[in-house]
Amino acid sequence: MSNFIVRKAAVLGAGVMGAQIAAHFANAEVPVVLFDLPAREGDPNGIVRRAIDALKKLEPSPLATKDRVDYIDAANYSQHLDQLRDCDLIIEAIAERTEWKDDLYRQIAPFVSPAAIVASNTSGLSIKRLSEGLPEALRSRFCGIHFFNPPRYMPLVELISTNATNLALLDDLEGWLVSRLGKGIVRARDTPNFVANRVGVFSMLAVMHHTQRLGLGFDVVDSLTGPIIGRPKSATYRTADVVGLDTLAHVVKTMQDTLPTDPWHGYFGVPAWLTALIGQGALGQKTRCGIFRKDGRAIKVLDLTLQAYRDSAAHIDPSVLAILKNRDPAGKFAQLRASEQPQAQFLWAIFRDIFHYAAYHLADIADNARDLDFAMRWGFGWSEGPFESWQAAGWLAIAEAVRADINAGRAMSQAALPAWVFGRVAQEGVHGAQGSYSASADAYRPRSTLPVYQRQIFPEQLLGENTIAGSTVWENDGVRMWTLPQIDAGIAIVSVKTRNHTLGRDVIVGLQEAVARAEADYQGLVLWHEAPFAFGANLKEVTEAIAAGDFDLLERYVSEFQNASMCLKYAKVPVIAAVQGMALGGGCEFIMHATKRVIALESYIGLVEAGVGLIPAGGGCKEFAIRAAQQAARTAGNDPFEFIQPVFMTIAMATVSKSGAQARELGFAVDTDRIVFNAHELLYVALREARALAEAGYYPRLSPRAIKVAGRTGIANCIMLLANMKEGGMISAHDYAVAKAAATALCGGDIETGSLVDEQWLLTVERKLFVELLKNPKTQQRIQHLLETGKPLRN
């Protein structure tokens, strides 16, 4: 791999995007200078400081941990341009006005290091034209680098070059963005709005057109264009509110001004009702009023017929819902097209017009169909790109249906489908084992061979692509143990097979068997599977035992769970937990007992048992008691309660980390654990970590014997922390009882303060308390409610 690295960056423009790009650089521990205009009054850096302060308040947070904000320095163009000399990457993110960008480039040019990359975060202006605002010497190091909002969470970055751009430098930048910032890269062509916005904004305009044509409500359309068709929960109109109606109008205006020959040009304009909202200052989420608005707890939606807001009451017609539940894509599209129900007609129309638009423009806007599909997945949150949906439904059948609608005048444009569409019939589409079709080259393009992608053993797949399966060593109904001989035959992998990776008896027994086999035949073991890592124990198994009144069985079940945790902790070979997504309850406990953790940045880890009226009993309380004793032994006071207190509140409040980095702050991981920004690299890194430990002569830790516990005084101190919350009605009596049990487990039981115990004592204490809580009707009600509704019960 290249040695390219960004040691320090600068972001020019402290607006919403600029500030959040700076935040994500800080997440990656890259110091960043955030610039804006000097404030007219007071602190010259006032504009930037307010933007930085705003980062701390946003939800979902652009900051992986609160202290990341310390990596962002405030600066202004009048006083601090000299700081650019130290920056390896400078990203311009000011308003979409070419003349303003030109002026800024003239200001910064004398201060840019000869080795630095300069890039614009423009969402659609010509990169070639922008490069002309730079001195010729800098043009080879200039490109477009279009992040999507919010930059921490949206995977897509579009990279756009000019004829002058140093392509080797662009390769280096792509590798760094993929691995260091965790991004999915699409090399976009220098056309208006590039790839994702070009197709995505057209999709929104098509939705708006057909909404009005068929007289549907905005709330109904959002119910039709959300998760039920593989789109984000924000669907269409809620997405417009989140983006900002003024921002959306600006992007549409760019298409209107720069694409005069586009066959769909007549639709490149915002409806009159949207223009009216903008004129009233109702810009969406940022003004708390747009297409939707919140009145107290009620969500109101604009009704064009009433010319007023009404309660949002989306309703999908039962016949349309039945069609959408059809798992056969070919049958589903045929039924939508044949139906006379307006909602079905709407859905067929928006898919048809997106297929038509993407096919017509593929040669102009993207190198190949893979880039376009990934752009829509990563930039707009679609579960499938348009070409994937088309191919899954039968390439020829959809092509003929689209052509028939064009010929009948039903499509938004009468532009003919390009000839290449019917040339793909024999291949049954544009994606296959050989790559993805390039309309401009009339050839299939394989995936990028840049070295960074060798770290992605299982990259995100497209329809029709092949993937490696690995070699199965052993499996039961709960887990599969397997290897990747072509990568490292000496390190075994174990993956949980259950739905949401819940941890039932088959998983618990399977993990212990996998550890035993790894100890016998391998040098290490990696616990890995796709997100979520684990949703915790199998509560259905628990409720069945409760219904039978078999609490002895439940105690044996918990004991077996503890044994699995201890197997992970004391295995004779290193056990690496590769974590992504949710890792809750027992999943968190297994993570805590691994030799080492490799954690994706977007991991949400926590001991959440309190939510169902229980305490961690798979060794979680025990581990925190041990760590508290070890930390206390290194301090003058030697008092474990000082370290128990924050952990107690974390468990009592069922706190879940908001990132993999925050999991370290909460104690679910340790400072030496790896945080990986690109989840597709997790398995690669985990295998390397296991191999390194094995080569270094790994041997398991000794079980601690003399663990000093906080005992009765610690329990009393924990309960005092909750007294005011109970009196104020912030927690229920049962919350209080559960928290007291957690305090007892963390403090080593109801014994003398300062007592010395061993690990098995702590496991026994937490197990007994757990089973006693299971006998409580309040806990049983919570478990049943969660199983039935998916939501916690406060009782």
PDB file of N, CA, C and O in Angstrom, residues 202-211 213 221 224-225 229 231 236 333 343-356 382 412:
ATOM      1  N   PHE A 202     -33.109  13.626  -9.470  1.00  0.00           N
ATOM      2  CA  PHE A 202     -34.123  13.288 -10.468  1.00  0.00           C
ATOM      3  C   PHE A 202     -35.188  12.383  -9.861  1.00  0.00           C
ATOM      4  O   PHE A 202     -36.393  12.561 -10.119  1.00  0.00           O
ATOM      5  N   SER A 203     -34.770  11.420  -9.051  1.00  0.00           N
ATOM      6  CA  SER A 203     -35.727  10.526  -8.397  1.00  0.00           C
ATOM      7  C   SER A 203     -36.725  11.317  -7.553  1.00  0.00           C
ATOM      8  O   SER A 203     -37.936  11.052  -7.588  1.00  0.00           O
ATOM      9  N   MET A 204     -36.231  12.296  -6.805  1.00  0.00           N
ATOM     10  CA  MET A 204     -37.125  13.123  -5.986  1.00  0.00           C
ATOM     11  C   MET A 204     -38.078  13.944  -6.850  1.00  0.00           C
ATOM     12  O   MET A 204     -39.269  14.089  -6.530  1.00  0.00           O
ATOM     13  N   LEU A 205     -37.564  14.464  -7.977  1.00  0.00           N
ATOM     14  CA  LEU A 205     -38.426  15.226  -8.874  1.00  0.00           C
ATOM     15  C   LEU A 205     -39.491  14.330  -9.508  1.00  0.00           C
ATOM     16  O   LEU A 205     -40.650  14.748  -9.690  1.00  0.00           O
ATOM     17  N   ALA A 206     -39.108  13.093  -9.828  1.00  0.00           N
ATOM     18  CA  ALA A 206     -40.088  12.149 -10.377  1.00  0.00           C
ATOM     19  C   ALA A 206     -41.164  11.837  -9.346  1.00  0.00           C
ATOM     20  O   ALA A 206     -42.355  11.772  -9.676  1.00  0.00           O
ATOM     21  N   VAL A 207     -40.750  11.652  -8.097  1.00  0.00           N
ATOM     22  CA  VAL A 207     -41.720  11.401  -7.029  1.00  0.00           C
ATOM     23  C   VAL A 207     -42.669  12.586  -6.897  1.00  0.00           C
ATOM     24  O   VAL A 207     -43.894  12.420  -6.785  1.00  0.00           O
ATOM     25  N   MET A 208     -42.116  13.795  -6.913  1.00  0.00           N
ATOM     26  CA  MET A 208     -42.972  14.985  -6.794  1.00  0.00           C
ATOM     27  C   MET A 208     -43.950  15.090  -7.959  1.00  0.00           C
ATOM     28  O   MET A 208     -45.132  15.416  -7.783  1.00  0.00           O
ATOM     29  N   HIS A 209     -43.472  14.809  -9.163  1.00  0.00           N
ATOM     30  CA  HIS A 209     -44.332  14.876 -10.343  1.00  0.00           C
ATOM     31  C   HIS A 209     -45.491  13.889 -10.227  1.00  0.00           C
ATOM     32  O   HIS A 209     -46.659  14.256 -10.441  1.00  0.00           O
ATOM     33  N   HIS A 210     -45.170  12.640  -9.885  1.00  0.00           N
ATOM     34  CA  HIS A 210     -46.222  11.617  -9.837  1.00  0.00           C
ATOM     35  C   HIS A 210     -47.104  11.768  -8.595  1.00  0.00           C
ATOM     36  O   HIS A 210     -48.264  11.349  -8.623  1.00  0.00           O
ATOM     37  N   THR A 211     -46.572  12.355  -7.526  1.00  0.00           N
ATOM     38  CA  THR A 211     -47.413  12.669  -6.363  1.00  0.00           C
ATOM     39  C   THR A 211     -48.541  13.603  -6.782  1.00  0.00           C
ATOM     40  O   THR A 211     -49.723  13.375  -6.480  1.00  0.00           O
ATOM     41  N   ARG A 213     -49.535  14.325  -9.906  1.00  0.00           N
ATOM     42  CA  ARG A 213     -50.351  13.756 -11.002  1.00  0.00           C
ATOM     43  C   ARG A 213     -51.453  12.846 -10.479  1.00  0.00           C
ATOM     44  O   ARG A 213     -52.578  12.856 -10.984  1.00  0.00           O
ATOM     45  N   VAL A 221     -47.031   9.165   0.337  1.00  0.00           N
ATOM     46  CA  VAL A 221     -45.878   8.918  -0.537  1.00  0.00           C
ATOM     47  C   VAL A 221     -44.656   8.512   0.285  1.00  0.00           C
ATOM     48  O   VAL A 221     -43.908   7.614  -0.111  1.00  0.00           O
ATOM     49  N   LEU A 224     -44.809   5.007   1.113  1.00  0.00           N
ATOM     50  CA  LEU A 224     -44.566   4.159  -0.060  1.00  0.00           C
ATOM     51  C   LEU A 224     -43.115   4.167  -0.510  1.00  0.00           C
ATOM     52  O   LEU A 224     -42.657   3.230  -1.173  1.00  0.00           O
ATOM     53  N   THR A 225     -42.371   5.234  -0.190  1.00  0.00           N
ATOM     54  CA  THR A 225     -41.003   5.375  -0.710  1.00  0.00           C
ATOM     55  C   THR A 225     -39.955   5.256   0.391  1.00  0.00           C
ATOM     56  O   THR A 225     -38.848   5.759   0.248  1.00  0.00           O
ATOM     57  N   ILE A 229     -39.779  -0.193   0.206  1.00  0.00           N
ATOM     58  CA  ILE A 229     -39.172  -0.419  -1.113  1.00  0.00           C
ATOM     59  C   ILE A 229     -37.647  -0.326  -1.045  1.00  0.00           C
ATOM     60  O   ILE A 229     -36.973  -0.119  -2.062  1.00  0.00           O
ATOM     61  N   ARG A 231     -35.759   1.918   0.760  1.00  0.00           N
ATOM     62  CA  ARG A 231     -35.211   3.263   0.881  1.00  0.00           C
ATOM     63  C   ARG A 231     -35.157   3.644   2.365  1.00  0.00           C
ATOM     64  O   ARG A 231     -35.789   2.989   3.209  1.00  0.00           O
ATOM     65  N   THR A 236     -38.934  10.277   0.991  1.00  0.00           N
ATOM     66  CA  THR A 236     -38.705  11.353   0.023  1.00  0.00           C
ATOM     67  C   THR A 236     -38.905  12.738   0.622  1.00  0.00           C
ATOM     68  O   THR A 236     -37.982  13.553   0.670  1.00  0.00           O
ATOM     69  N   PHE A 333     -43.038  -6.326  -9.814  1.00  0.00           N
ATOM     70  CA  PHE A 333     -43.100  -5.237 -10.791  1.00  0.00           C
ATOM     71  C   PHE A 333     -44.234  -5.450 -11.800  1.00  0.00           C
ATOM     72  O   PHE A 333     -44.906  -4.498 -12.210  1.00  0.00           O
ATOM     73  N   GLN A 343     -51.805   4.081  -5.921  1.00  0.00           N
ATOM     74  CA  GLN A 343     -50.526   3.902  -5.224  1.00  0.00           C
ATOM     75  C   GLN A 343     -49.619   2.936  -5.988  1.00  0.00           C
ATOM     76  O   GLN A 343     -48.407   3.132  -6.060  1.00  0.00           O
ATOM     77  N   ALA A 344     -50.187   1.879  -6.549  1.00  0.00           N
ATOM     78  CA  ALA A 344     -49.402   0.933  -7.348  1.00  0.00           C
ATOM     79  C   ALA A 344     -48.909   1.606  -8.625  1.00  0.00           C
ATOM     80  O   ALA A 344     -47.749   1.430  -9.032  1.00  0.00           O
ATOM     81  N   GLN A 345     -49.806   2.378  -9.282  1.00  0.00           N
ATOM     82  CA  GLN A 345     -49.402   3.108 -10.479  1.00  0.00           C
ATOM     83  C   GLN A 345     -48.251   4.069 -10.171  1.00  0.00           C
ATOM     84  O   GLN A 345     -47.318   4.215 -10.964  1.00  0.00           O
ATOM     85  N   PHE A 346     -48.326   4.714  -9.013  1.00  0.00           N
ATOM     86  CA  PHE A 346     -47.274   5.631  -8.581  1.00  0.00           C
ATOM     87  C   PHE A 346     -45.937   4.901  -8.460  1.00  0.00           C
ATOM     88  O   PHE A 346     -44.910   5.361  -8.979  1.00  0.00           O
ATOM     89  N   LEU A 347     -45.946   3.755  -7.782  1.00  0.00           N
ATOM     90  CA  LEU A 347     -44.692   3.037  -7.566  1.00  0.00           C
ATOM     91  C   LEU A 347     -44.096   2.547  -8.878  1.00  0.00           C
ATOM     92  O   LEU A 347     -42.886   2.667  -9.101  1.00  0.00           O
ATOM     93  N   TRP A 348     -44.919   1.983  -9.748  1.00  0.00           N
ATOM     94  CA  TRP A 348     -44.375   1.554 -11.038  1.00  0.00           C
ATOM     95  C   TRP A 348     -43.801   2.751 -11.792  1.00  0.00           C
ATOM     96  O   TRP A 348     -42.718   2.680 -12.368  1.00  0.00           O
ATOM     97  N   ALA A 349     -44.502   3.871 -11.760  1.00  0.00           N
ATOM     98  CA  ALA A 349     -44.064   5.047 -12.514  1.00  0.00           C
ATOM     99  C   ALA A 349     -42.710   5.555 -12.027  1.00  0.00           C
ATOM    100  O   ALA A 349     -41.841   5.893 -12.841  1.00  0.00           O
ATOM    101  N   ILE A 350     -42.514   5.630 -10.697  1.00  0.00           N
ATOM    102  CA  ILE A 350     -41.226   6.180 -10.230  1.00  0.00           C
ATOM    103  C   ILE A 350     -40.091   5.214 -10.529  1.00  0.00           C
ATOM    104  O   ILE A 350     -38.990   5.644 -10.898  1.00  0.00           O
ATOM    105  N   PHE A 351     -40.324   3.905 -10.404  1.00  0.00           N
ATOM    106  CA  PHE A 351     -39.264   2.953 -10.755  1.00  0.00           C
ATOM    107  C   PHE A 351     -38.978   3.008 -12.252  1.00  0.00           C
ATOM    108  O   PHE A 351     -37.810   3.035 -12.670  1.00  0.00           O
ATOM    109  N   ARG A 352     -40.026   3.018 -13.060  1.00  0.00           N
ATOM    110  CA  ARG A 352     -39.844   3.060 -14.520  1.00  0.00           C
ATOM    111  C   ARG A 352     -39.019   4.271 -14.941  1.00  0.00           C
ATOM    112  O   ARG A 352     -38.066   4.157 -15.725  1.00  0.00           O
ATOM    113  N   ASP A 353     -39.362   5.430 -14.381  1.00  0.00           N
ATOM    114  CA  ASP A 353     -38.674   6.652 -14.812  1.00  0.00           C
ATOM    115  C   ASP A 353     -37.239   6.709 -14.302  1.00  0.00           C
ATOM    116  O   ASP A 353     -36.364   7.263 -14.978  1.00  0.00           O
ATOM    117  N   ILE A 354     -36.970   6.128 -13.136  1.00  0.00           N
ATOM    118  CA  ILE A 354     -35.584   6.062 -12.648  1.00  0.00           C
ATOM    119  C   ILE A 354     -34.773   5.102 -13.510  1.00  0.00           C
ATOM    120  O   ILE A 354     -33.622   5.390 -13.884  1.00  0.00           O
ATOM    121  N   PHE A 355     -35.361   3.936 -13.842  1.00  0.00           N
ATOM    122  CA  PHE A 355     -34.665   2.993 -14.731  1.00  0.00           C
ATOM    123  C   PHE A 355     -34.335   3.689 -16.058  1.00  0.00           C
ATOM    124  O   PHE A 355     -33.212   3.586 -16.573  1.00  0.00           O
ATOM    125  N   HIS A 356     -35.299   4.370 -16.595  1.00  0.00           N
ATOM    126  CA  HIS A 356     -35.149   5.058 -17.885  1.00  0.00           C
ATOM    127  C   HIS A 356     -34.040   6.110 -17.810  1.00  0.00           C
ATOM    128  O   HIS A 356     -33.133   6.146 -18.657  1.00  0.00           O
ATOM    129  N   TRP A 382     -30.180   3.791  -0.443  1.00  0.00           N
ATOM    130  CA  TRP A 382     -31.013   2.778  -1.081  1.00  0.00           C
ATOM    131  C   TRP A 382     -30.419   1.390  -0.803  1.00  0.00           C
ATOM    132  O   TRP A 382     -29.192   1.219  -0.803  1.00  0.00           O
ATOM    133  N   MET A 412     -42.060   9.905 -18.388  1.00  0.00           N
ATOM    134  CA  MET A 412     -41.823  11.341 -18.263  1.00  0.00           C
ATOM    135  C   MET A 412     -41.121  11.912 -19.487  1.00  0.00           C
ATOM    136  O   MET A 412     -41.231  13.101 -19.772  1.00  0.00           O
TER     137      MET A 412
END
